[in-house]
XYZ file of C-alpha atoms in Angstrom:
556
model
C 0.000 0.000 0.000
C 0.985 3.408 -0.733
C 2.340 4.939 2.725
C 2.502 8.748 2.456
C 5.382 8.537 5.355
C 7.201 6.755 2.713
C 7.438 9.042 -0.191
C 10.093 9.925 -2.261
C 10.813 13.698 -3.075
C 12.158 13.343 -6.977
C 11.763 17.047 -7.161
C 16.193 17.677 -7.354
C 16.713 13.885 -8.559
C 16.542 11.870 -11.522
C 14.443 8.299 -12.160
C 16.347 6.039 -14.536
C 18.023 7.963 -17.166
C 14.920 10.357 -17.417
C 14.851 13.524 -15.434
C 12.260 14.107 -13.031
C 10.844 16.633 -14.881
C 8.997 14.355 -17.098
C 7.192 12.907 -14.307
C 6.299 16.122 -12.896
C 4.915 17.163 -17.119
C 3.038 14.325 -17.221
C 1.499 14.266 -13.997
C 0.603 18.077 -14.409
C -0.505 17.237 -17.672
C -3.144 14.622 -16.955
C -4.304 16.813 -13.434
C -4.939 20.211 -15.316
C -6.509 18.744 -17.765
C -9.038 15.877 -16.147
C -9.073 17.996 -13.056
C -8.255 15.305 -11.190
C -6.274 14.624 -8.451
C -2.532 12.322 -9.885
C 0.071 10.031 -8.197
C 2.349 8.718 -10.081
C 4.020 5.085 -9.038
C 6.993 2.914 -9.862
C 6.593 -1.037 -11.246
C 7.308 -1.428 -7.304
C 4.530 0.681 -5.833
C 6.908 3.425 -4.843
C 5.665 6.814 -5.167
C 8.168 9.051 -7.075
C 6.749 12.412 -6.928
C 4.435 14.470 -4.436
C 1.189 13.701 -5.237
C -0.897 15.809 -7.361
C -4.220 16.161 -4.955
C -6.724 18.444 -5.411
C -10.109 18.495 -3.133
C -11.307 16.307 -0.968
C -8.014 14.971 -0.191
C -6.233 18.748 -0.373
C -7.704 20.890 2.677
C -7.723 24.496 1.287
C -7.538 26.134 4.807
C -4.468 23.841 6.111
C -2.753 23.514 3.061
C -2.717 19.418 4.033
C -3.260 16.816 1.235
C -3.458 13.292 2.120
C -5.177 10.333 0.203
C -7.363 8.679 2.331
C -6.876 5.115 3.106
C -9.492 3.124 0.503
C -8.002 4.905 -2.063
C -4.741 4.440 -1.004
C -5.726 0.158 -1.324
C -7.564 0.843 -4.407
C -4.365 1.929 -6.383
C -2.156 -0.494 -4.642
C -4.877 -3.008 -5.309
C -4.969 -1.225 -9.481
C -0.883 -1.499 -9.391
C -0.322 -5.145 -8.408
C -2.829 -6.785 -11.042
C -1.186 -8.089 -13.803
C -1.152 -6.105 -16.829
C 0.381 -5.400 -20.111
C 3.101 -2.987 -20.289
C 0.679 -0.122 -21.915
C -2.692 -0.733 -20.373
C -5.478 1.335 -18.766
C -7.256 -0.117 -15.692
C -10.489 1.460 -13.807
C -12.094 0.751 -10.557
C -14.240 2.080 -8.510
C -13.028 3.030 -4.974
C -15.641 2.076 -1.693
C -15.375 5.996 -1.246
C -17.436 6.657 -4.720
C -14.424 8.213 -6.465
C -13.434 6.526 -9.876
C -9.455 6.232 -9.991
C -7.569 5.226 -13.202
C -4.474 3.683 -13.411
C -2.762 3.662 -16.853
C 0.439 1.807 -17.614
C 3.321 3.788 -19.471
C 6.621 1.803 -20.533
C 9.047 4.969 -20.734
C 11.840 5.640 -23.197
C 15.055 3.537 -21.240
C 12.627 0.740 -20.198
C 11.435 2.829 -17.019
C 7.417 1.602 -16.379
C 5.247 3.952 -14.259
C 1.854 4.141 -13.388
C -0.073 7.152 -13.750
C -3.112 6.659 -11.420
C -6.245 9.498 -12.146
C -8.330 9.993 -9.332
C -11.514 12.024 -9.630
C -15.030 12.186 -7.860
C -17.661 11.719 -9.961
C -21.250 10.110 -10.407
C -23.314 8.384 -13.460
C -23.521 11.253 -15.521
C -19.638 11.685 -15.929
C -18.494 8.340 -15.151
C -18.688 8.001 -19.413
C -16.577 11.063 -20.090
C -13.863 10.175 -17.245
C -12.871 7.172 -18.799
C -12.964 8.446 -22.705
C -10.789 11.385 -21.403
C -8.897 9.352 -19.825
C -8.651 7.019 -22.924
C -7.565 10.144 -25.018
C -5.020 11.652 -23.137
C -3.371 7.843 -22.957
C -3.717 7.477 -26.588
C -1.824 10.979 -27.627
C 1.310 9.558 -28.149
C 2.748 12.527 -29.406
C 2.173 14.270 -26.010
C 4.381 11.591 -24.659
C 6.754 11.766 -27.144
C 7.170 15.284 -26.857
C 7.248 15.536 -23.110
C 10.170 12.526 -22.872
C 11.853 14.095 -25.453
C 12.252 17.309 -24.516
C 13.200 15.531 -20.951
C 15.401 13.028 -22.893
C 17.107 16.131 -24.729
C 17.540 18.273 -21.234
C 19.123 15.153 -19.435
C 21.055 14.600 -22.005
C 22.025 18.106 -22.455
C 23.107 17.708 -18.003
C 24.783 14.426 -18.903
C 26.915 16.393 -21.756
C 27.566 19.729 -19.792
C 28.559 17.269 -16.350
C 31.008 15.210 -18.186
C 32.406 18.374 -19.507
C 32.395 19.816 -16.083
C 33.760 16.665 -14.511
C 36.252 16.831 -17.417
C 37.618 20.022 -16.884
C 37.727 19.581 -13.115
C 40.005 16.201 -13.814
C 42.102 18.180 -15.868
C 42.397 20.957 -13.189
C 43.104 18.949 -10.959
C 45.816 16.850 -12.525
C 47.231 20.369 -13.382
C 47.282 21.305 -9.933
C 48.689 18.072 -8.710
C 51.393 18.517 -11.396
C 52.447 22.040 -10.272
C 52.336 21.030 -6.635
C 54.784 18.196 -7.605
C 56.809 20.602 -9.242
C 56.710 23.423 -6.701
C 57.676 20.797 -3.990
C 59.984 19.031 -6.217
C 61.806 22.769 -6.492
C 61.467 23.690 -3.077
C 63.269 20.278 -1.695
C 65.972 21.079 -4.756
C 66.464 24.780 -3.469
C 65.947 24.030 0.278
C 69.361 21.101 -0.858
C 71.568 23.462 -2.141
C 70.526 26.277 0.642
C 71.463 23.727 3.588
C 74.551 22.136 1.703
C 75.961 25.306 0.471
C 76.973 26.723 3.963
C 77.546 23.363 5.444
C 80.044 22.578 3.436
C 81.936 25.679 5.105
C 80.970 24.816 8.336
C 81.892 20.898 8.248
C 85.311 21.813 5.966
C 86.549 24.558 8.258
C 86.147 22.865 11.390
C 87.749 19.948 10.055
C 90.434 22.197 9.168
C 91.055 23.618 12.957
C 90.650 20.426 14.490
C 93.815 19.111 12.119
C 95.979 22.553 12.464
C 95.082 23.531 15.830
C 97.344 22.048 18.883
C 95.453 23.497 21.981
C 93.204 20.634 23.101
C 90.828 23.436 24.183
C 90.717 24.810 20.884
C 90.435 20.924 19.181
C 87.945 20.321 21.105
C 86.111 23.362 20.352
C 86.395 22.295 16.205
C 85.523 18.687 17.282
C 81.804 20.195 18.905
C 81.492 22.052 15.670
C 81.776 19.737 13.315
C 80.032 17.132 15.270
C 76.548 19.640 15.341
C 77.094 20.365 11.513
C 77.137 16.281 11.151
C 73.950 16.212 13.392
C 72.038 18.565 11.061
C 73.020 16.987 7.807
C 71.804 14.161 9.310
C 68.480 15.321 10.144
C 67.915 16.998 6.443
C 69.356 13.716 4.600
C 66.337 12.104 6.183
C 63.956 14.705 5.539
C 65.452 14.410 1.675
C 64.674 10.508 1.557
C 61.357 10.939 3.114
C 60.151 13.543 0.735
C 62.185 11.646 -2.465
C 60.376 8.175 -1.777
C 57.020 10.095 -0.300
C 56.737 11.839 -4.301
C 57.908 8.200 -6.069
C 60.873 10.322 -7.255
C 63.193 6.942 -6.359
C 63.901 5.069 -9.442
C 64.015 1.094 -8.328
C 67.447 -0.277 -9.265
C 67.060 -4.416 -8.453
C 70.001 -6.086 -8.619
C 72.969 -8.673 -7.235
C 74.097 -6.312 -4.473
C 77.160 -7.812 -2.457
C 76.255 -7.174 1.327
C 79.636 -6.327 3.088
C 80.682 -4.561 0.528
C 77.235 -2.103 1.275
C 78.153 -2.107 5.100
C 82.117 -1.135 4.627
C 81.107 1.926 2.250
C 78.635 3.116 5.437
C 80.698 1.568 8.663
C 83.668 3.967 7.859
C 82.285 7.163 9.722
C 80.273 5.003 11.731
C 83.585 4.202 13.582
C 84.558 7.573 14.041
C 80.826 8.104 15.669
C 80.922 4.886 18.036
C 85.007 5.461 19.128
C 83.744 9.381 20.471
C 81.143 7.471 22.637
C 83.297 4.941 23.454
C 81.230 1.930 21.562
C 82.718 -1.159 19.900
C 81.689 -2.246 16.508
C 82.278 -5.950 15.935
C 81.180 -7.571 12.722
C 80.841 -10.749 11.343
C 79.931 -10.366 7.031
C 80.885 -13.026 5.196
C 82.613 -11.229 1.502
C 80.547 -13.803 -0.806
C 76.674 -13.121 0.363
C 74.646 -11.257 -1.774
C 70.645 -10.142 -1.848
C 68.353 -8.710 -4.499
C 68.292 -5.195 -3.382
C 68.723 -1.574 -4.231
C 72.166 -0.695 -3.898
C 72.125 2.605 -2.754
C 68.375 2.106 -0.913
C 70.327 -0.775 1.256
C 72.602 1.361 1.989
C 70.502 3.885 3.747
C 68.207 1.350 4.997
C 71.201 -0.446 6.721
C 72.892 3.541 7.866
C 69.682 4.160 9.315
C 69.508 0.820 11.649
C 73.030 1.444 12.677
C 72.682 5.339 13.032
C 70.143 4.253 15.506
C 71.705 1.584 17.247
C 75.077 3.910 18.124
C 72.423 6.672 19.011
C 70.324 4.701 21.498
C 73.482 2.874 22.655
C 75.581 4.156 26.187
C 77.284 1.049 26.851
C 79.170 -1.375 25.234
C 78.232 -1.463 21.263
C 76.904 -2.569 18.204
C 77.278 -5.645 16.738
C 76.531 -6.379 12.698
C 76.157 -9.816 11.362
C 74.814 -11.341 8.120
C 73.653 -14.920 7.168
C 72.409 -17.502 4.772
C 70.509 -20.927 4.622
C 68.678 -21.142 7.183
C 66.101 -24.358 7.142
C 62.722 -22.051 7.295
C 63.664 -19.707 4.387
C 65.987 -19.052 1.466
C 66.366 -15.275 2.514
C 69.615 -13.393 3.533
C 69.060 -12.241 7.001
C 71.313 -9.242 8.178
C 70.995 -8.827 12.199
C 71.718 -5.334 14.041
C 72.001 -6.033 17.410
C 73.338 -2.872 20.235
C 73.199 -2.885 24.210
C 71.128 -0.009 24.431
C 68.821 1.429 26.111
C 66.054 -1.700 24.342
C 62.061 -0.972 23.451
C 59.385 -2.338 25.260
C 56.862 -4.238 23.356
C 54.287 -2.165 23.129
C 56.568 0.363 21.461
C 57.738 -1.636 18.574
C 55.285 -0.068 16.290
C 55.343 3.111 17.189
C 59.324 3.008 16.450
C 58.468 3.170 12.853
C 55.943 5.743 12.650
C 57.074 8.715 11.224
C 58.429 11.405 13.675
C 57.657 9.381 16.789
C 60.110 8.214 19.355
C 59.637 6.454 22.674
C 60.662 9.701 24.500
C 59.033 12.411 23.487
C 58.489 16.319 24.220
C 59.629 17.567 27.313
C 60.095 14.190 28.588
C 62.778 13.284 24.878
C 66.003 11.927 26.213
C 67.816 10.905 23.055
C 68.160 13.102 20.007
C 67.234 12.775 17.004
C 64.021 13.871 14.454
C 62.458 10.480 14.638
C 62.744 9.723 11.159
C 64.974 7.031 10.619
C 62.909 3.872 11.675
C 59.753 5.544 9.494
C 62.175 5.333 6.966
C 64.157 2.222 7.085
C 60.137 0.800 6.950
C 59.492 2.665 4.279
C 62.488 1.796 2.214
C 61.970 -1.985 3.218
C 58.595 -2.084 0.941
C 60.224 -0.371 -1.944
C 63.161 -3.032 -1.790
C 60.828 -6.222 -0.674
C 62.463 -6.726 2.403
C 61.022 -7.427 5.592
C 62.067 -5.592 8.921
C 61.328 -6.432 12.336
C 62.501 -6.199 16.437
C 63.741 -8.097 19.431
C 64.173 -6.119 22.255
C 64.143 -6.291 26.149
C 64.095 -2.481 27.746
C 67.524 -1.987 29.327
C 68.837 -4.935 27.757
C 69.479 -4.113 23.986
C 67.584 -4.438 20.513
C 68.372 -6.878 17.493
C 66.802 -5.230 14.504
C 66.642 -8.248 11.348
C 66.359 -7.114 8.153
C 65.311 -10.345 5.541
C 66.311 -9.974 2.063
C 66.038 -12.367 -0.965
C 69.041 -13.998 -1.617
C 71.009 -13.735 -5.095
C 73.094 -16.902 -3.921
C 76.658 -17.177 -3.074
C 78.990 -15.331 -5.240
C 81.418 -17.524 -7.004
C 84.674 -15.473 -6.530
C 85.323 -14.429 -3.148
C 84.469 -10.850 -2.890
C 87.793 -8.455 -1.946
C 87.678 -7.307 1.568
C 86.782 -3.494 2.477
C 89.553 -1.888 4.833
C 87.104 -1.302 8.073
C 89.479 1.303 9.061
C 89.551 4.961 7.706
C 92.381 5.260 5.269
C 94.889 8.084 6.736
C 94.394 10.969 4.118
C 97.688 11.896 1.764
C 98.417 15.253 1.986
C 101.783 14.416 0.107
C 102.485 14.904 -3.921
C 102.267 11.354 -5.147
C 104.641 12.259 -8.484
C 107.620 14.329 -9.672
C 107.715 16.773 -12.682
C 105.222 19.799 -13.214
C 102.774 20.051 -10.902
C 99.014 19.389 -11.803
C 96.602 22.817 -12.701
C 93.397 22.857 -11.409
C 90.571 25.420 -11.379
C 87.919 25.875 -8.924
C 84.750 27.274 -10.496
C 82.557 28.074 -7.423
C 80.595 31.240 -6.518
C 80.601 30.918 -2.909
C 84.473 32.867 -1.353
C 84.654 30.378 1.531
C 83.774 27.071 -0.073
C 86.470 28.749 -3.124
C 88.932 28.710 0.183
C 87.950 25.375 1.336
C 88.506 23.539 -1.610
C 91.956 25.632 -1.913
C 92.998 24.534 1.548
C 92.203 20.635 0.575
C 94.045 20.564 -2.141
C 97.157 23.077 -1.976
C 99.085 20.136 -0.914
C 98.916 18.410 -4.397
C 98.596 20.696 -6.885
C 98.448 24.537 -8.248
C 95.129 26.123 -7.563
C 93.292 28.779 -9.571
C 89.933 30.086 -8.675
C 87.015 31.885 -10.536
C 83.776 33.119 -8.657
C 81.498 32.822 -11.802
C 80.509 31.561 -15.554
C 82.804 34.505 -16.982
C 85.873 34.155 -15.300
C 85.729 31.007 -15.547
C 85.571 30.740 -19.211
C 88.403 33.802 -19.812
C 90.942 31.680 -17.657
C 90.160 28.595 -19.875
C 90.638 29.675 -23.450
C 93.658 31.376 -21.808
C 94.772 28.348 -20.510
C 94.910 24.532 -20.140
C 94.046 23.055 -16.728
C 94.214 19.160 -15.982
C 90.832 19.259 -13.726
C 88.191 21.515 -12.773
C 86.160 21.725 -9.960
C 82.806 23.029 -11.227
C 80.347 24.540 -9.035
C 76.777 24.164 -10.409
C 74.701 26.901 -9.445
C 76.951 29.451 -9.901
C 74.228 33.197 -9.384
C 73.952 35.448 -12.571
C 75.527 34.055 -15.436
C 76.055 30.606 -16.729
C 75.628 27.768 -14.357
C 77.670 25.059 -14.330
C 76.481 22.539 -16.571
C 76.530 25.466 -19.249
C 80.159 25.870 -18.776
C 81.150 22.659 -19.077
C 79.060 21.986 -22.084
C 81.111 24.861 -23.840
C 84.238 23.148 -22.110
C 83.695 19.482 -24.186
C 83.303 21.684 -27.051
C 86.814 22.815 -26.991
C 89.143 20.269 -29.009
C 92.124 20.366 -26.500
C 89.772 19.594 -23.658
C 87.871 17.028 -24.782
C 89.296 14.517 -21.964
C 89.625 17.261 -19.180
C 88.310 15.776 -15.924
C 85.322 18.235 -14.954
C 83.883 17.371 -11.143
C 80.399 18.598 -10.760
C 80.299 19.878 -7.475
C 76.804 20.405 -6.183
C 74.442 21.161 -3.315
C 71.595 19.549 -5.808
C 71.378 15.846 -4.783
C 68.020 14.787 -5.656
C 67.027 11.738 -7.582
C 68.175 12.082 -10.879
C 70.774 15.094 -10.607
C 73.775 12.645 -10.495
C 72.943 11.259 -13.644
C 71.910 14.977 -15.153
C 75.373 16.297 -14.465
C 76.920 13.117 -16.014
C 75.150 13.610 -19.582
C 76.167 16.864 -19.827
C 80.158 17.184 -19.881
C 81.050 16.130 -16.151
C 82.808 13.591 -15.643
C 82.413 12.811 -11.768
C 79.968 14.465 -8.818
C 80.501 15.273 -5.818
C 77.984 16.169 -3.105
C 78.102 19.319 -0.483
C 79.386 18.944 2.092
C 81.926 17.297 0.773
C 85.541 16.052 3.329
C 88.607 16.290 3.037
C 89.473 13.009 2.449
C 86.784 12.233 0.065
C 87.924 15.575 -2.435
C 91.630 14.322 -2.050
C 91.155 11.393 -3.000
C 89.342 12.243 -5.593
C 91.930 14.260 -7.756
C 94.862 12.042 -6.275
C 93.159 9.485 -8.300
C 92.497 11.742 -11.720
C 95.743 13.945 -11.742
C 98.382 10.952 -10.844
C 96.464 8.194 -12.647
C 95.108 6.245 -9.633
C 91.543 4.505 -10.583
C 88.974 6.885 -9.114
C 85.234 5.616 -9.132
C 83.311 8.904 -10.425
């Protein structure tokens, strides 16, 4: 039965693929014209507009219309009786009024039925139904009432697609420039940080070597230890943000394990011996894993980053092995006697920027980044990464990898020691030219001091200069600032440098606060010939062009 309480307002939807409109024409249609009272219903008995009702049922004084309840069973009584799919039914309700209920199969397969409900006695009863009969039978009224609906829906559809287009569009424009702008901003926000770090790290590296007061050593030490700190802190925030925007290109390959851990352990010895840690490994040279070279590596400097930070006592201890009965994975285990993580707090560990400390209450440093992102970097690799820990006792961080097998030739051992740095000329004869392209006068200085002691140094503080001093003369290496202010930048310069016949096999070092996925390679394809990152050490720059300017293999 028809419930009033149950009725559907159509009057801001659609029915089908028709708009409501059409429902609302015809039933206004067939009421204006019969003067009748009109509800139209579904092939369900659902009502799908208000109901056109016109006295008795509408009270003129209240403004209240409400079928009463015969005729309410009367036209769910009309609406259930099986019937063709354009029929016209008539019955007489126990109230005396005469309602008709004509079948309509709509364009789209929609049926409705309009039901016609007037009072009326013997003389009219003859005239209801032929008028009814007539209005059925205009097809064309139909016709043009769904079409004109079928045209304005259509018309909607058209002009919301193109709406829903253009917003699409908008919005992958949007998304696009955002990506940009933040791409940009992390870029800039790089060479900002790196720029003046490099002067900060380099110097007090510098003092701590020349000075002789322990006072004063000490002093450089605390510097350069801070500067380490913060380029620690925005190196994470760089990963986060480069694997956050899928801006990390997925390198899977044989990666030899020990070899990844030597590369990373060197300055973590120099970290552990100033707290007065141990390191003690145990990495067999001929186990490799499917992995990410350079995404192992941070994944595995993260774990032991945080194991010397959380440590006080005793040390960190690294091992790596194979073949065990209950998987074919390479298992590398972390293990420190540190502070340890209760086990409620071994999720939380990896969540970004969450430690167990925290606030006013933090008692270890640190921007709680480096578990979120060894996590993180685990999925992208398909590795899996997980905890042992007892508080005050210690942690053992695993990290499971798939195994590439055993490699057939013995890898070569990694020294685990820092190599002493050679400050000495390693040749006789002329001494090696080199020119130091860089825009900034104390990273210009820095790079002077490094490498006075094996060869002659030039300098030019942008594109100009730069270029004059070339075509005046031939230089054996140059150390090429990138962003180098007004003028042409760096890759510019050495573009115009390849072009020049006599130094077409000129080393050119791409020196560079830029180090986001993708710039390494950039510099490469464009007339450098090796990169080096700011801040850059001592060691690391003289080692460098000890390699290039007396002939010692150099990896670029």
């Amino acid at each position: 039965m028809i419930n009033a309480s149950n009725m559907i307002d159509y009057s801001t939807g659609e029915t089908g693929f028709l708009k409501s409109d059409a429902i609302y024409n015809i039933q206004s249609i067939f009421g204006s014209t019969l003067q009748a009272s009109v509800i139209i219903t579904d092939s369900d008995d659902q009502t799908l507009t208000s109901p056109y009702l016109l006295p008795p049922y509408l009270n003129p004084s209240t403004g209240i219309a409400r079928l009463w309840n015969c005729c309410e069973k009367t036209i769910s009584d009309i609406n259930h009786s099986h019937r063709a799919e354009r029929s016209q039914v008539t019955k007489r309700c126990d109230c005396g009024h005469e309602i008709a209920s004509i079948a309509v199969q709509m364009i789209g397969g929609m049926k409705i039925n309009i039901n016609i409900i007037q009072s009326i006695d013997e003389n009219n009863h003859e005239q209801f139904l032929k008028s009814c009969t007539l209005l059925y039978h205009q097809s064309e009224l139909f016709n043009t009432i769904l079409q004109e609906s079928v045209t304005s829906y259509k018309n909607k559809i058209d002009d919301d697609r193109r709406s829903a287009e253009e917003a699409l569009i908008k919005a992958k424009n949007d998304a696009e420039e955002s990506s940009r702008l933040k791409s940009s901003l992390l870029a800039n926000m790089s060479h900002e940080l790196r720029t003046p770090m490099t002067g900060i790290l380099g110097f007090s590296e510098i003092l701590h070597d020349e000075l002789e007061e322990s006072r004063l050593k000490n002093m450089a030490s605390t510097i350069y230890k801070s500067a380490n700190r913060l380029m620690s802190t925005l190196n994470s925030i760089m990963d986060l943000s480069a694997i956050e925007s899928n801006r990390t290109n997925l390198n899977l390959r044989s990666v030899n394990v020990k070899n990844v851990f030597m590369a990373l352990l060197r300055n973590a010895y120099n970290v552990a011996n100033d707290k007065g840690l141990y390191i003690r490994t145990a990495l067999p040279p001929n186990i490799n894993v499917i992995a990410d070279e350079k995404l192992l590596g941070q994944l595995l400097h993260h774990l032991v980053d945080n194991a010397i930070k959380f440590t006080v006592d005793g040390g960190i201890s690294i091992s790596t092995y194979s073949g065990l009965k209950d998987t074919a994975d390479v298992v590398i285990k972390i293990s420190d006697t540190g502070i340890g993580i209760a086990p409620q707090h071994h999720k939380l560990i990896f969540e970004e920027f969450r430690q167990v400390s925290e606030g006013l209450s933090r008692t270890f440093e640190g921007s709680g980044l480096g578990l979120s992102l060894v996590m993180k970097i685990a999925k992208l690799i398909k590795a899996r990464v997980w905890v042992e820990s007892v508080p005050e006792k210690g942690s053992d961080f695993y990290i499971a990898l798939p195994s590439a097998g055993l490699a057939s030739i013995e890898v070569p051992a990694v020294d685990e020691k820092p190599e002493p740095i050679n400050t000495v000329r390693l040749g006789r004869g002329s001494v090696p030219e080199v020119l130091i392209v860089e825009d900034n006068e104390i990273n210009r200085r820095l790079a002077a001091l490094y490498l006075r002691e094996i060869c002659n140094i030039e300098m030019a503080e942008n594109g100009y200069i730069a270029m004059t001093k070339i075509k005046a003369k031939k230089y054996d290496a140059i150390l090429m600032d990138i962003n180098l202010g007004a003028g042409p930048n760096g890759i510019h310069i050495a573009q115009e440098i390849r072009a020049m016949e006599h130094y077409k096999d000129v080393p050119i070092i791409a020196v560079t606060g830029y180090t986001m996925q993708g710039d390494r390679e950039k510099l490469l394809s464009n007339g450098c010939t090796h990169y080096v990152a700011k801040p850059y050490d001592k060691q690391t720059l003289i080692k460098l062009f000890s390699g290039l300017l007396y002939k010692h293999p150099v990896a670029s």
